[in-house]
Amino acid sequence: MAAALMFPRTYSKPANAVALDALMYRYSAPGSVPSQGAASTMWWDNERIEATVTRDYVASKLRSDERELLDKALAFGDGLTDDTYIEWILTRAKRLFLILLDIGVPDQIFGVVDDSWDDADLPIALEDVERLKLSYDGNEALDRKFHKRQYAYLLRYLKQGQHITYGPDEIVPAEPVHKRLASVIYHGSEKVCISGCGNKSFLRRRIDFDESNGEHPEQRFVADLEALKAIEHDHITPIWGSYTFAGSGYLLMDFTTEVTLKSFLQTQTQQFKNLSKTDRRQLLLNWLHCLSSSLKFLHRKGYCHGDLRPSNIMVDSTNNIVLGGITALSSLQTDKKPNETESYEYGAPEKWLRVTAEFDALPIKQVSARSHVRKISGGSPTSSPTKHDSFGDFGGLSDSLPSPFSYSSKTASYHSSSSLTAKVTTWHNQTVAPQKSDVFSLGCVFLDILSCLLKRKASSFSSHRSAKNESAGRGGAPADSSFHANLGQIDTWIDNLERDALKKDDVLMSGVPHILRLVRWMISRSPDQRPTARQVQESLYDILMNQCQILRPHCQDCTGCNHDSGLGSESGRESMYSSATGSTRWSKSSGSTESTMQMRRFVR
């Protein structure tokens, strides 16, 4: 074999000469390689690179004299190899060629190959790019461009169950399904497609890191992701994968939310309406078991939810329901705008501590009885805060917390010489028996779903709750419609639902009165008098099986959910209500409950 000759390095032509060659030989001018973002699925992944970089493609990007070099033997190796330049490019340097084409110097592939560079050397550090000798005079701008653009051809693929930290110049192979109008679904999330996952879409949430408080939010984000892996359940919002990029964390979920439960209760989705009446009823009953199963699993893992409400429960396009918004994993919730009103309405009584203190107020010249209450400044407290046990009397509520200021005097007007005392009432969200608080909130959600089952509107339920409550709700407008402030009204609503259910000639509905009795237990005022999430789930399972005659309730085979072997036994069911009813026995033959003590309805 004849000794190969080292070809002298040539450099890019002037722009006008390159343009002329492009016109004559029909190859693309510098920058012709589509950059990332030209199309939503135009990533330079392995499949696309292999399909694109062929002999004809390479030849079409070179001048005629350069094309003649492609079949020449390599100039290095001292005759120990028969490889040609085109063979080296096609087997070892496809990415290098694309990068050089991208930055406008495809002709430099020969010199790069002569120096024995190949794709295995990528990525090349910025300080080492000059060794490629891309320009005669050491063009730093060209070197920086190479360093930046190389990452477009070095994709790191997102994979299920993995977290990736991308560098500032890397390309993340995930883009919105609709790039111009991103499909915003839930809490600012959007539907995206991911390289290597075909036509499947994912829900992506962005969480910006705030390091102003001296903490390390990225580390907390990664730690919470690891914790989330320990609570994987079919009905807890799944995290398919995650990554960090440019000061933000991103969560990817293959559960694409169609609506929240709050929206569903107001307007049922079309896919739900398309079901038969029997299937719709069975689906709603199964949802109760799915939610109780997920909460039981969460508690068993040592977590509490902390903010269980309809807006934190999602329904997908196949009518599958999942629980999200777990406050214990705080770094994964910072992208969500808190809904204090809904959290308050569905929160347990013990979560809201009412504290009152008296202040010596500064004199006020004139205050009309019809004017808005004004904030008093400059006072000093004359008594320590006192805790109130009653939650039936709620003052005016602002958007964040109930209005804290009220006057002890009821006089219509005041003068500058008079001395005033202002009572300051504040509501504090506290953590007391958090798992039992979750059970209370879940009971409230159950009532919403059962009301939907029995054709009762969510707005009617809200109006009924506040019908006898004269205290203003949040913002000082409608009356307080929270569950914990209106347990008496909820009692009558449950009575109405029971009557409606008994009128239905459907075996599925025969279990509803039993579920409603369980709900009464769940929303007991005292945390100690409520069941555990496990008792709720096992009771529901028994009711669905024996009363509603649903042979296979959903979730009995779910990931993360296992049922005790004695669940269907007489002794297993008897223990479910023992803490609330004393001695309780379920009659399997008659489907009724015999109890020596009537179940506690409410503790007022």
Short mmCIF file of N, CA, C and O in Angstrom, two decimals, residues 4-74:
data_model
loop_
_atom_site.label_atom_id
_atom_site.label_comp_id
_atom_site.label_asym_id
_atom_site.label_seq_id
_atom_site.Cartn_x
_atom_site.Cartn_y
_atom_site.Cartn_z
N ALA A 4 0.54 7.04 2.69
CA ALA A 4 -0.43 8.14 2.61
C ALA A 4 0.26 9.46 2.83
O ALA A 4 1.24 9.56 3.55
N LEU A 5 -0.23 10.47 2.20
CA LEU A 5 0.32 11.82 2.32
C LEU A 5 -0.55 12.65 3.24
O LEU A 5 -1.77 12.55 3.22
N MET A 6 0.08 13.44 4.10
CA MET A 6 -0.64 14.36 4.97
C MET A 6 -1.12 15.54 4.15
O MET A 6 -0.31 16.21 3.52
N PHE A 7 -2.44 15.76 4.13
CA PHE A 7 -2.98 16.86 3.34
C PHE A 7 -2.86 18.16 4.13
O PHE A 7 -3.12 18.20 5.33
N PRO A 8 -2.41 19.22 3.47
CA PRO A 8 -2.29 20.50 4.17
C PRO A 8 -3.66 21.00 4.62
O PRO A 8 -4.66 20.80 3.94
N ARG A 9 -3.71 21.59 5.83
CA ARG A 9 -4.95 22.11 6.39
C ARG A 9 -5.38 23.33 5.60
O ARG A 9 -4.60 24.24 5.36
N THR A 10 -6.64 23.35 5.17
CA THR A 10 -7.21 24.52 4.51
C THR A 10 -8.28 25.10 5.42
O THR A 10 -8.83 24.42 6.27
N TYR A 11 -8.62 26.38 5.23
CA TYR A 11 -9.57 27.05 6.09
C TYR A 11 -10.69 27.65 5.27
O TYR A 11 -10.63 27.75 4.06
N SER A 12 -11.67 28.08 5.95
CA SER A 12 -12.91 28.52 5.31
C SER A 12 -12.68 29.65 4.33
O SER A 12 -11.84 30.54 4.54
N LYS A 13 -13.45 29.64 3.26
CA LYS A 13 -13.39 30.69 2.26
C LYS A 13 -14.15 31.92 2.71
O LYS A 13 -14.95 31.84 3.63
N PRO A 14 -13.95 33.01 2.04
CA PRO A 14 -14.78 34.19 2.32
C PRO A 14 -16.24 33.87 2.06
O PRO A 14 -16.59 32.97 1.29
N ALA A 15 -17.11 34.67 2.66
CA ALA A 15 -18.55 34.40 2.60
C ALA A 15 -19.06 34.37 1.18
O ALA A 15 -19.89 33.53 0.83
N ASN A 16 -18.56 35.28 0.31
CA ASN A 16 -19.08 35.31 -1.06
C ASN A 16 -18.67 34.08 -1.84
O ASN A 16 -19.42 33.56 -2.67
N ALA A 17 -17.47 33.55 -1.58
CA ALA A 17 -17.02 32.35 -2.27
C ALA A 17 -17.81 31.14 -1.81
O ALA A 17 -18.19 30.27 -2.60
N VAL A 18 -18.10 31.08 -0.51
CA VAL A 18 -18.89 29.97 0.03
C VAL A 18 -20.30 30.00 -0.56
O VAL A 18 -20.85 28.97 -0.95
N ALA A 19 -20.86 31.17 -0.65
CA ALA A 19 -22.20 31.29 -1.22
C ALA A 19 -22.22 30.85 -2.66
O ALA A 19 -23.18 30.21 -3.12
N LEU A 20 -21.15 31.19 -3.42
CA LEU A 20 -21.08 30.78 -4.82
C LEU A 20 -20.98 29.27 -4.94
O LEU A 20 -21.67 28.66 -5.76
N ASP A 21 -20.14 28.66 -4.10
CA ASP A 21 -20.02 27.21 -4.13
C ASP A 21 -21.35 26.55 -3.74
O ASP A 21 -21.73 25.52 -4.28
N ALA A 22 -22.03 27.14 -2.79
CA ALA A 22 -23.32 26.59 -2.38
C ALA A 22 -24.30 26.60 -3.53
O ALA A 22 -25.08 25.66 -3.71
N LEU A 23 -24.26 27.66 -4.33
CA LEU A 23 -25.16 27.76 -5.47
C LEU A 23 -24.79 26.75 -6.55
O LEU A 23 -25.65 26.10 -7.15
N MET A 24 -23.46 26.58 -6.77
CA MET A 24 -23.00 25.71 -7.84
C MET A 24 -23.16 24.24 -7.49
O MET A 24 -23.61 23.43 -8.31
N TYR A 25 -22.79 23.89 -6.25
CA TYR A 25 -22.75 22.46 -5.90
C TYR A 25 -23.92 22.02 -5.02
O TYR A 25 -23.97 20.88 -4.59
N ARG A 26 -24.84 22.94 -4.74
CA ARG A 26 -26.06 22.62 -4.00
C ARG A 26 -25.79 22.05 -2.60
O ARG A 26 -26.49 21.18 -2.12
N TYR A 27 -24.73 22.53 -1.95
CA TYR A 27 -24.57 22.15 -0.55
C TYR A 27 -24.96 23.33 0.31
O TYR A 27 -24.98 24.46 -0.14
N SER A 28 -25.25 23.08 1.56
CA SER A 28 -25.76 24.12 2.44
C SER A 28 -24.64 25.02 2.91
O SER A 28 -23.52 24.59 3.17
N ALA A 29 -24.98 26.29 3.01
CA ALA A 29 -24.04 27.27 3.52
C ALA A 29 -23.92 27.13 5.03
O ALA A 29 -24.67 26.40 5.67
N PRO A 30 -22.94 27.82 5.64
CA PRO A 30 -22.77 27.74 7.09
C PRO A 30 -24.09 28.01 7.82
O PRO A 30 -24.86 28.88 7.46
N GLY A 31 -24.29 27.22 8.91
CA GLY A 31 -25.51 27.39 9.69
C GLY A 31 -26.69 26.65 9.11
O GLY A 31 -27.81 26.83 9.56
N SER A 32 -26.45 25.79 8.08
CA SER A 32 -27.57 25.13 7.44
C SER A 32 -28.14 23.99 8.27
O SER A 32 -29.25 23.57 8.04
N VAL A 33 -27.35 23.47 9.22
CA VAL A 33 -27.88 22.42 10.07
C VAL A 33 -28.95 23.01 10.97
O VAL A 33 -28.70 24.00 11.65
N PRO A 34 -30.15 22.46 10.95
CA PRO A 34 -31.21 23.01 11.80
C PRO A 34 -30.79 23.02 13.25
O PRO A 34 -30.34 22.01 13.78
N SER A 35 -30.93 24.16 13.87
CA SER A 35 -30.58 24.26 15.28
C SER A 35 -31.69 23.69 16.13
O SER A 35 -32.81 23.50 15.69
N GLN A 36 -31.34 23.38 17.42
CA GLN A 36 -32.34 22.85 18.34
C GLN A 36 -33.50 23.82 18.47
O GLN A 36 -33.33 25.00 18.69
N GLY A 37 -34.69 23.34 18.31
CA GLY A 37 -35.87 24.19 18.43
C GLY A 37 -36.48 24.52 17.09
O GLY A 37 -37.53 25.12 17.03
N ALA A 38 -35.84 24.13 15.99
CA ALA A 38 -36.42 24.41 14.68
C ALA A 38 -37.75 23.68 14.52
O ALA A 38 -38.64 24.15 13.87
N ALA A 39 -37.86 22.54 15.14
CA ALA A 39 -39.12 21.80 15.16
C ALA A 39 -39.17 21.06 16.48
O ALA A 39 -38.16 20.74 17.08
N SER A 40 -40.36 20.78 16.94
CA SER A 40 -40.51 20.24 18.29
C SER A 40 -39.89 18.86 18.44
O SER A 40 -39.60 18.43 19.55
N THR A 41 -39.69 18.10 17.35
CA THR A 41 -39.11 16.77 17.46
C THR A 41 -37.81 16.66 16.67
O THR A 41 -37.42 15.58 16.29
N MET A 42 -37.13 17.78 16.42
CA MET A 42 -35.92 17.76 15.59
C MET A 42 -34.66 17.71 16.45
O MET A 42 -33.73 18.47 16.27
N TRP A 43 -34.64 16.82 17.45
CA TRP A 43 -33.42 16.64 18.21
C TRP A 43 -32.46 15.77 17.41
O TRP A 43 -32.86 14.90 16.65
N TRP A 44 -31.20 16.03 17.61
CA TRP A 44 -30.19 15.20 16.98
C TRP A 44 -29.92 14.00 17.89
O TRP A 44 -28.89 13.92 18.55
N ASP A 45 -30.84 13.05 17.87
CA ASP A 45 -30.64 11.83 18.66
C ASP A 45 -29.91 10.80 17.82
O ASP A 45 -29.56 11.03 16.65
N ASN A 46 -29.61 9.67 18.42
CA ASN A 46 -28.83 8.64 17.73
C ASN A 46 -29.48 8.20 16.42
O ASN A 46 -28.80 8.05 15.39
N GLU A 47 -30.79 8.01 16.48
CA GLU A 47 -31.49 7.54 15.28
C GLU A 47 -31.40 8.54 14.15
O GLU A 47 -31.15 8.17 12.99
N ARG A 48 -31.56 9.81 14.47
CA ARG A 48 -31.52 10.82 13.42
C ARG A 48 -30.11 10.99 12.87
O ARG A 48 -29.92 11.16 11.66
N ILE A 49 -29.12 10.94 13.74
CA ILE A 49 -27.73 11.08 13.28
C ILE A 49 -27.36 9.93 12.35
O ILE A 49 -26.77 10.14 11.28
N GLU A 50 -27.72 8.71 12.74
CA GLU A 50 -27.40 7.55 11.90
C GLU A 50 -28.09 7.63 10.55
O GLU A 50 -27.53 7.26 9.52
N ALA A 51 -29.32 8.10 10.53
CA ALA A 51 -30.07 8.17 9.28
C ALA A 51 -29.62 9.33 8.40
O ALA A 51 -29.76 9.27 7.17
N THR A 52 -29.05 10.37 8.99
CA THR A 52 -28.72 11.58 8.24
C THR A 52 -27.33 11.52 7.62
O THR A 52 -27.13 11.82 6.42
N VAL A 53 -26.35 11.16 8.42
CA VAL A 53 -24.95 11.25 7.97
C VAL A 53 -24.61 10.02 7.14
O VAL A 53 -24.21 8.97 7.65
N THR A 54 -24.77 10.16 5.85
CA THR A 54 -24.41 9.11 4.89
C THR A 54 -23.33 9.66 3.97
O THR A 54 -22.96 10.83 4.04
N ARG A 55 -22.82 8.80 3.10
CA ARG A 55 -21.78 9.25 2.16
C ARG A 55 -22.30 10.39 1.29
O ARG A 55 -21.61 11.40 1.09
N ASP A 56 -23.51 10.24 0.79
CA ASP A 56 -24.07 11.28 -0.07
C ASP A 56 -24.26 12.59 0.68
O ASP A 56 -24.02 13.68 0.14
N TYR A 57 -24.69 12.48 1.93
CA TYR A 57 -24.89 13.69 2.73
C TYR A 57 -23.57 14.42 2.95
O TYR A 57 -23.48 15.65 2.79
N VAL A 58 -22.53 13.68 3.33
CA VAL A 58 -21.23 14.30 3.58
C VAL A 58 -20.71 14.95 2.29
O VAL A 58 -20.23 16.09 2.30
N ALA A 59 -20.81 14.22 1.18
CA ALA A 59 -20.30 14.75 -0.09
C ALA A 59 -21.04 16.00 -0.50
O ALA A 59 -20.44 16.94 -1.07
N SER A 60 -22.34 16.06 -0.21
CA SER A 60 -23.13 17.22 -0.63
C SER A 60 -22.76 18.48 0.15
O SER A 60 -23.10 19.58 -0.28
N LYS A 61 -22.09 18.35 1.25
CA LYS A 61 -21.71 19.50 2.06
C LYS A 61 -20.29 19.97 1.82
O LYS A 61 -19.83 20.93 2.46
N LEU A 62 -19.58 19.32 0.89
CA LEU A 62 -18.19 19.69 0.61
C LEU A 62 -18.05 20.20 -0.81
O LEU A 62 -18.88 19.92 -1.69
N ARG A 63 -16.97 20.95 -1.05
CA ARG A 63 -16.67 21.41 -2.40
C ARG A 63 -16.15 20.25 -3.23
O ARG A 63 -15.78 19.20 -2.70
N SER A 64 -16.08 20.43 -4.54
CA SER A 64 -15.71 19.35 -5.45
C SER A 64 -14.30 18.83 -5.16
O SER A 64 -14.06 17.62 -5.16
N ASP A 65 -13.35 19.74 -4.92
CA ASP A 65 -11.99 19.28 -4.64
C ASP A 65 -11.90 18.55 -3.30
O ASP A 65 -11.07 17.66 -3.13
N GLU A 66 -12.76 18.93 -2.35
CA GLU A 66 -12.76 18.26 -1.05
C GLU A 66 -13.41 16.89 -1.15
O GLU A 66 -13.00 15.95 -0.45
N ARG A 67 -14.40 16.76 -2.00
CA ARG A 67 -15.05 15.46 -2.15
C ARG A 67 -14.08 14.41 -2.67
O ARG A 67 -14.21 13.23 -2.35
N GLU A 68 -13.09 14.83 -3.46
CA GLU A 68 -12.11 13.88 -3.99
C GLU A 68 -11.24 13.28 -2.88
O GLU A 68 -10.67 12.20 -3.04
N LEU A 69 -11.15 13.99 -1.76
CA LEU A 69 -10.32 13.49 -0.66
C LEU A 69 -11.00 12.41 0.16
O LEU A 69 -10.33 11.71 0.93
N LEU A 70 -12.31 12.27 0.04
CA LEU A 70 -13.04 11.35 0.90
C LEU A 70 -12.56 9.91 0.77
O LEU A 70 -12.56 9.17 1.76
N ASP A 71 -12.16 9.51 -0.44
CA ASP A 71 -11.74 8.12 -0.65
C ASP A 71 -10.24 7.94 -0.53
O ASP A 71 -9.72 6.84 -0.80
N LYS A 72 -9.53 8.96 -0.12
CA LYS A 72 -8.09 8.85 0.11
C LYS A 72 -7.83 8.14 1.43
O LYS A 72 -8.62 8.25 2.38
N ALA A 73 -6.72 7.43 1.50
CA ALA A 73 -6.35 6.77 2.75
C ALA A 73 -5.99 7.82 3.79
O ALA A 73 -5.52 8.91 3.48
N LEU A 74 -6.21 7.48 5.04
CA LEU A 74 -5.90 8.40 6.13
C LEU A 74 -4.42 8.74 6.13
O LEU A 74 -3.56 7.90 5.86
#
